[in-house]
Every structure is written in C-alpha cells, then in structure tokens.
Short mmCIF file of C-alpha atoms in Angstrom, two decimals:
data_model
loop_
_atom_site.label_atom_id
_atom_site.label_comp_id
_atom_site.label_asym_id
_atom_site.label_seq_id
_atom_site.Cartn_x
_atom_site.Cartn_y
_atom_site.Cartn_z
CA UNK A 1 -9.45 -2.91 -14.93
CA UNK A 2 -9.53 -1.66 -11.36
CA UNK A 3 -10.35 -4.49 -8.99
CA UNK A 4 -10.63 -2.21 -5.94
CA UNK A 5 -12.59 1.02 -6.30
CA UNK A 6 -13.00 4.02 -3.99
CA UNK A 7 -15.52 6.05 -5.85
CA UNK A 8 -15.44 9.09 -3.62
CA UNK A 9 -12.20 11.04 -4.08
CA UNK A 10 -12.99 13.31 -1.15
CA UNK A 11 -15.14 13.53 1.97
CA UNK A 12 -15.64 16.37 4.45
CA UNK A 13 -17.00 15.77 7.90
CA UNK A 14 -17.53 17.92 10.95
CA UNK A 15 -15.46 17.16 14.03
CA UNK A 16 -17.24 14.74 16.37
CA UNK A 17 -19.48 13.27 13.64
CA UNK A 18 -19.17 9.96 11.91
CA UNK A 19 -16.93 9.52 8.85
CA UNK A 20 -17.90 6.68 6.47
CA UNK A 21 -15.45 5.73 3.79
CA UNK A 22 -16.56 3.23 1.16
CA UNK A 23 -14.75 0.66 -1.03
CA UNK A 24 -15.99 -1.79 -3.65
CA UNK A 25 -14.14 -4.80 -5.13
CA UNK A 26 -14.73 -7.11 -7.97
CA UNK A 27 -12.50 -10.10 -7.26
CA UNK A 28 -14.24 -12.65 -5.03
CA UNK A 29 -10.92 -14.41 -4.42
CA UNK A 30 -9.67 -11.61 -2.17
CA UNK A 31 -9.28 -13.06 1.36
CA UNK A 32 -8.18 -10.05 3.46
CA UNK A 33 -9.01 -6.39 3.36
CA UNK A 34 -7.10 -3.53 4.91
CA UNK A 35 -7.42 0.20 5.40
CA UNK A 36 -4.40 2.46 5.42
CA UNK A 37 -4.09 6.12 6.24
CA UNK A 38 -1.60 8.28 4.45
CA UNK A 39 -0.39 11.75 5.28
CA UNK A 40 1.40 13.83 2.61
CA UNK A 41 5.02 12.85 2.03
CA UNK A 42 4.71 9.79 4.24
CA UNK A 43 4.06 6.09 3.55
CA UNK A 44 0.70 4.41 4.13
CA UNK A 45 0.05 3.58 7.81
CA UNK A 46 -1.86 0.47 8.58
CA UNK A 47 -5.15 1.25 10.33
CA UNK A 48 -7.41 -1.79 10.54
CA UNK A 49 -8.10 -5.02 8.69
CA UNK A 50 -10.73 -7.69 8.26
CA UNK A 51 -10.66 -11.28 7.12
CA UNK A 52 -13.13 -12.35 4.45
CA UNK A 53 -14.73 -14.81 6.96
CA UNK A 54 -15.86 -11.95 9.14
CA UNK A 55 -18.29 -9.13 8.66
CA UNK A 56 -17.12 -6.64 11.26
CA UNK A 57 -13.94 -5.65 13.03
CA UNK A 58 -13.65 -2.85 15.57
CA UNK A 59 -10.63 -1.12 17.03
CA UNK A 60 -11.32 1.90 19.11
CA UNK A 61 -12.86 4.65 17.03
CA UNK A 62 -12.40 2.64 13.83
CA UNK A 63 -14.82 -0.09 12.60
CA UNK A 64 -14.67 -1.92 9.27
CA UNK A 65 -17.71 -3.63 7.81
CA UNK A 66 -17.52 -6.25 5.08
CA UNK A 67 -20.51 -7.19 2.94
CA UNK A 68 -19.25 -10.09 0.83
CA UNK A 69 -22.51 -10.48 -1.18
CA UNK A 70 -22.28 -6.95 -2.35
CA UNK A 71 -18.50 -6.96 -2.52
CA UNK A 72 -18.38 -3.85 -0.46
CA UNK A 73 -16.55 -2.72 2.64
CA UNK A 74 -16.67 0.46 4.61
CA UNK A 75 -14.62 2.20 7.29
CA UNK A 76 -16.47 4.06 10.01
CA UNK A 77 -14.62 6.58 12.20
CA UNK A 78 -16.55 7.77 15.27
CA UNK A 79 -16.07 10.37 16.56
CA UNK A 80 -14.03 12.04 13.76
CA UNK A 81 -11.15 14.24 14.84
CA UNK A 82 -9.18 16.82 12.89
CA UNK A 83 -6.08 14.61 13.18
CA UNK A 84 -7.98 11.99 11.08
CA UNK A 85 -7.64 14.21 8.06
CA UNK A 86 -5.62 12.28 5.54
CA UNK A 87 -5.98 10.08 2.41
CA UNK A 88 -7.52 6.64 3.24
CA UNK A 89 -6.71 3.70 1.01
CA UNK A 90 -8.62 0.53 0.90
CA UNK A 91 -6.54 -2.53 -0.07
CA UNK A 92 -7.28 -6.21 -0.72
CA UNK A 93 -5.06 -9.23 -0.63
CA UNK A 94 -5.13 -12.14 -3.03
CA UNK A 95 -6.26 -15.56 -1.90
CA UNK A 96 -3.26 -17.79 -2.42
CA UNK A 97 -0.09 -18.69 -4.16
CA UNK A 98 1.77 -15.81 -5.71
CA UNK A 99 -1.14 -13.39 -5.49
CA UNK A 100 -0.29 -12.19 -1.99
CA UNK A 101 0.32 -8.61 -2.95
CA UNK A 102 -2.12 -5.89 -2.04
CA UNK A 103 -4.42 -4.27 -4.64
CA UNK A 104 -5.14 -0.68 -3.70
CA UNK A 105 -8.04 1.65 -4.41
CA UNK A 106 -7.31 5.22 -5.57
CA UNK A 107 -7.87 6.69 -2.12
CA UNK A 108 -10.36 9.05 -0.47
CA UNK A 109 -9.17 12.39 0.98
CA UNK A 110 -10.94 12.81 4.32
CA UNK A 111 -11.12 16.31 5.79
CA UNK A 112 -12.43 16.69 9.35
CA UNK A 113 -13.46 20.23 9.95
CA UNK A 114 -13.11 21.71 13.48
CA UNK B 1 11.17 -1.55 17.06
CA UNK B 2 12.24 0.28 13.95
CA UNK B 3 9.84 0.42 11.01
CA UNK B 4 10.54 -0.05 7.35
CA UNK B 5 13.19 2.42 6.17
CA UNK B 6 13.89 3.55 2.67
CA UNK B 7 16.84 5.43 1.14
CA UNK B 8 17.08 7.96 -0.41
CA UNK B 9 13.91 9.92 0.53
CA UNK B 10 14.19 11.85 -2.69
CA UNK B 11 16.09 11.40 -6.02
CA UNK B 12 16.23 13.70 -9.03
CA UNK B 13 18.02 12.22 -12.02
CA UNK B 14 18.13 12.83 -15.78
CA UNK B 15 16.66 10.50 -18.33
CA UNK B 16 19.08 7.73 -19.17
CA UNK B 17 20.79 7.72 -15.79
CA UNK B 18 20.73 4.89 -13.26
CA UNK B 19 19.16 5.07 -9.76
CA UNK B 20 19.24 2.52 -7.00
CA UNK B 21 16.67 2.56 -4.21
CA UNK B 22 17.18 0.73 -0.94
CA UNK B 23 14.71 -0.77 1.47
CA UNK B 24 15.37 -2.14 4.96
CA UNK B 25 12.35 -4.15 6.18
CA UNK B 26 11.28 -4.56 9.80
CA UNK B 27 13.61 -7.05 11.46
CA UNK B 28 12.34 -10.62 11.21
CA UNK B 29 10.00 -9.87 8.30
CA UNK B 30 10.64 -12.38 5.50
CA UNK B 31 8.09 -10.88 3.11
CA UNK B 32 9.26 -7.82 1.30
CA UNK B 33 7.22 -5.91 -1.30
CA UNK B 34 7.91 -3.05 -3.64
CA UNK B 35 5.05 -0.78 -4.79
CA UNK B 36 4.85 2.37 -6.87
CA UNK B 37 2.48 5.32 -6.98
CA UNK B 38 2.58 7.36 -10.18
CA UNK B 39 0.98 10.80 -10.59
CA UNK B 40 -1.05 10.51 -7.43
CA UNK B 41 -2.92 7.47 -8.67
CA UNK B 42 -3.41 4.19 -6.91
CA UNK B 43 -0.49 2.34 -5.35
CA UNK B 44 0.53 -0.51 -7.65
CA UNK B 45 2.40 -3.73 -6.86
CA UNK B 46 5.83 -4.27 -8.44
CA UNK B 47 7.28 -7.42 -6.85
CA UNK B 48 7.41 -9.64 -3.79
CA UNK B 49 10.34 -11.37 -2.09
CA UNK B 50 10.21 -14.17 0.46
CA UNK B 51 13.56 -14.06 2.10
CA UNK B 52 15.97 -13.78 -0.83
CA UNK B 53 13.70 -15.42 -3.41
CA UNK B 54 11.51 -13.53 -5.83
CA UNK B 55 7.97 -14.91 -5.22
CA UNK B 56 6.19 -12.72 -7.73
CA UNK B 57 7.52 -10.07 -10.06
CA UNK B 58 4.41 -9.77 -12.26
CA UNK B 59 4.11 -6.02 -11.51
CA UNK B 60 7.56 -5.04 -12.80
CA UNK B 61 6.93 -2.74 -15.76
CA UNK B 62 9.94 -3.83 -17.91
CA UNK B 63 13.46 -5.13 -17.83
CA UNK B 64 14.90 -1.72 -16.96
CA UNK B 65 13.86 -2.54 -13.40
CA UNK B 66 15.98 -4.92 -11.39
CA UNK B 67 15.31 -5.90 -7.79
CA UNK B 68 17.60 -7.85 -5.51
CA UNK B 69 17.48 -9.10 -1.92
CA UNK B 70 20.80 -10.78 -1.30
CA UNK B 71 20.95 -12.52 2.07
CA UNK B 72 17.31 -12.00 2.58
CA UNK B 73 17.61 -8.80 4.54
CA UNK B 74 17.54 -5.36 2.72
CA UNK B 75 16.48 -4.99 -0.86
CA UNK B 76 17.51 -2.76 -3.69
CA UNK B 77 15.58 -1.70 -6.75
CA UNK B 78 17.59 -0.39 -9.65
CA UNK B 79 16.23 1.51 -12.58
CA UNK B 80 18.60 1.52 -15.58
CA UNK B 81 18.23 3.53 -17.76
CA UNK B 82 15.61 5.73 -16.21
CA UNK B 83 12.81 7.13 -18.35
CA UNK B 84 10.44 10.02 -17.71
CA UNK B 85 7.53 7.74 -17.00
CA UNK B 86 9.44 6.12 -14.08
CA UNK B 87 8.86 9.25 -12.00
CA UNK B 88 6.73 8.52 -8.92
CA UNK B 89 6.87 7.36 -5.34
CA UNK B 90 8.38 3.96 -4.72
CA UNK B 91 7.20 2.26 -1.50
CA UNK B 92 8.57 -0.75 0.20
CA UNK B 93 6.58 -2.88 2.58
CA UNK B 94 7.29 -5.89 4.76
CA UNK B 95 5.30 -8.49 6.66
CA UNK B 96 5.83 -11.58 8.76
CA UNK B 97 5.44 -14.94 7.13
CA UNK B 98 4.86 -16.68 10.49
CA UNK B 99 1.66 -14.76 11.25
CA UNK B 100 0.16 -15.14 7.79
CA UNK B 101 1.69 -11.99 6.42
CA UNK B 102 -1.60 -10.25 5.80
CA UNK B 103 -0.67 -6.90 7.30
CA UNK B 104 2.04 -5.14 5.38
CA UNK B 105 3.89 -2.24 6.96
CA UNK B 106 5.08 0.42 4.60
CA UNK B 107 8.12 2.65 4.57
CA UNK B 108 8.06 6.38 3.91
CA UNK B 109 8.78 5.97 0.21
CA UNK B 110 11.42 7.30 -2.22
CA UNK B 111 10.25 10.11 -4.44
CA UNK B 112 11.91 9.73 -7.83
CA UNK B 113 11.81 12.43 -10.40
CA UNK B 114 13.27 11.73 -13.85
CA UNK B 115 13.95 14.88 -15.90
#
C-alpha cells in the first residue's frame, strides 16, 4: 500500500512557464514533507521542504504548498528552466519514534522544453 | 563541506557471492539511513542508525542483509549471499540529530547488479 503517491509519471513544460508537480499521501501522521530532484546516475538532491504545521514554503523559484485536509502537496517551479529537467520525488517523514525514515513517491519526470 | 559519499559506485557480482557497500555520512551527522531503489520504482527505506545504534531496521528485506556502523562514523551494508532480486541502487543518507534531522542528504548511490 503506497502511502505517498505521485500519479503523474511525466510532465512537459515550456521554458519560462510554471511547472506544477503533485503529490498525495494517506498517512495523517506524517509531520514533514520534502521534495528531491534526481538526475540520472546521481543521488536525490534536496530541494525544499515544509512542516505539517505550515501551508506554504518558498525558496527562490520553488514553492511548496501543503493542503492537510486534502492530504495533498504540490511543488511549483516558476519560471521553469531547461536545467530543471529531472525526476522529482515527493517524500514524507513519520511523526515520531522509530518512524523517522522517509517514504517516497514513485517520482515525476519533468521535461522543460527550450 | 563534503557530502555523503558511497563506495563503490558500481558492483557487478554473481548470485551467491558477497558484496559490501560503504557509506560515509556528512561529518557530524548522527543519523544515517540506507535506502534502495529497485527497477526504477520508488526509493524504499532499509534501516536507520543513530550514531552506532540501529534505531529502525524494519525495512531490511531478510537476514541476508547486514548493516553495521561501528564507532558511529561510516556504515557498511553487506549482502551475503546475493540473489538476483537484490539488484538495484542502494542509497545512503544522513541528517543532523541536533536540528531535528528532517532533511536527509543523499549520497550518489551504489548500483548493484547480481547476475
């Protein structure tokens, strides 16, 4: 049973436009959400995160929105650049105790077209 | 500051052989995690160390996998004997306990192929 879902395996966007990547989760005990970017043959690179007590976090061109009632988060990239082309993983962290590991979605391949 | 490093970057072994993967976390990070990605699917948790202690090993697939972190610095993950289904990319990640440890920083991974 996948607790973190990224239902879009791929997304293509024109350079300069907005990219919106979506993620849904089922476990209401997650307390922290993160987005990672991954290039081929490399490890995931941390991009941006948000605590469950917030609904928005912004860092330059990247903004993450959290809707707890809908158990949904999204990553907005504005403006999109060709170098943003990568696989984006949504991840969630457990609330307490031993459950501090990250649970990942299956990833969304973003392609930014020049 | 150096990031998380992993060795080797690639390993090709035959079924039944033994392989040992190594991870060096970011200096000062007491949390160390192992994850695995099989067949391009989602990245899945294997286990978690806090310093030299295993905090959670609920993701370890079976007793052919043995992880150690002697002295609380680098960690090794040994697969013995390796099976075909163990092929995949093994990632190590680390985080700081003092800042809540929410952000985990990943290494480049070890690509393991069992033939």
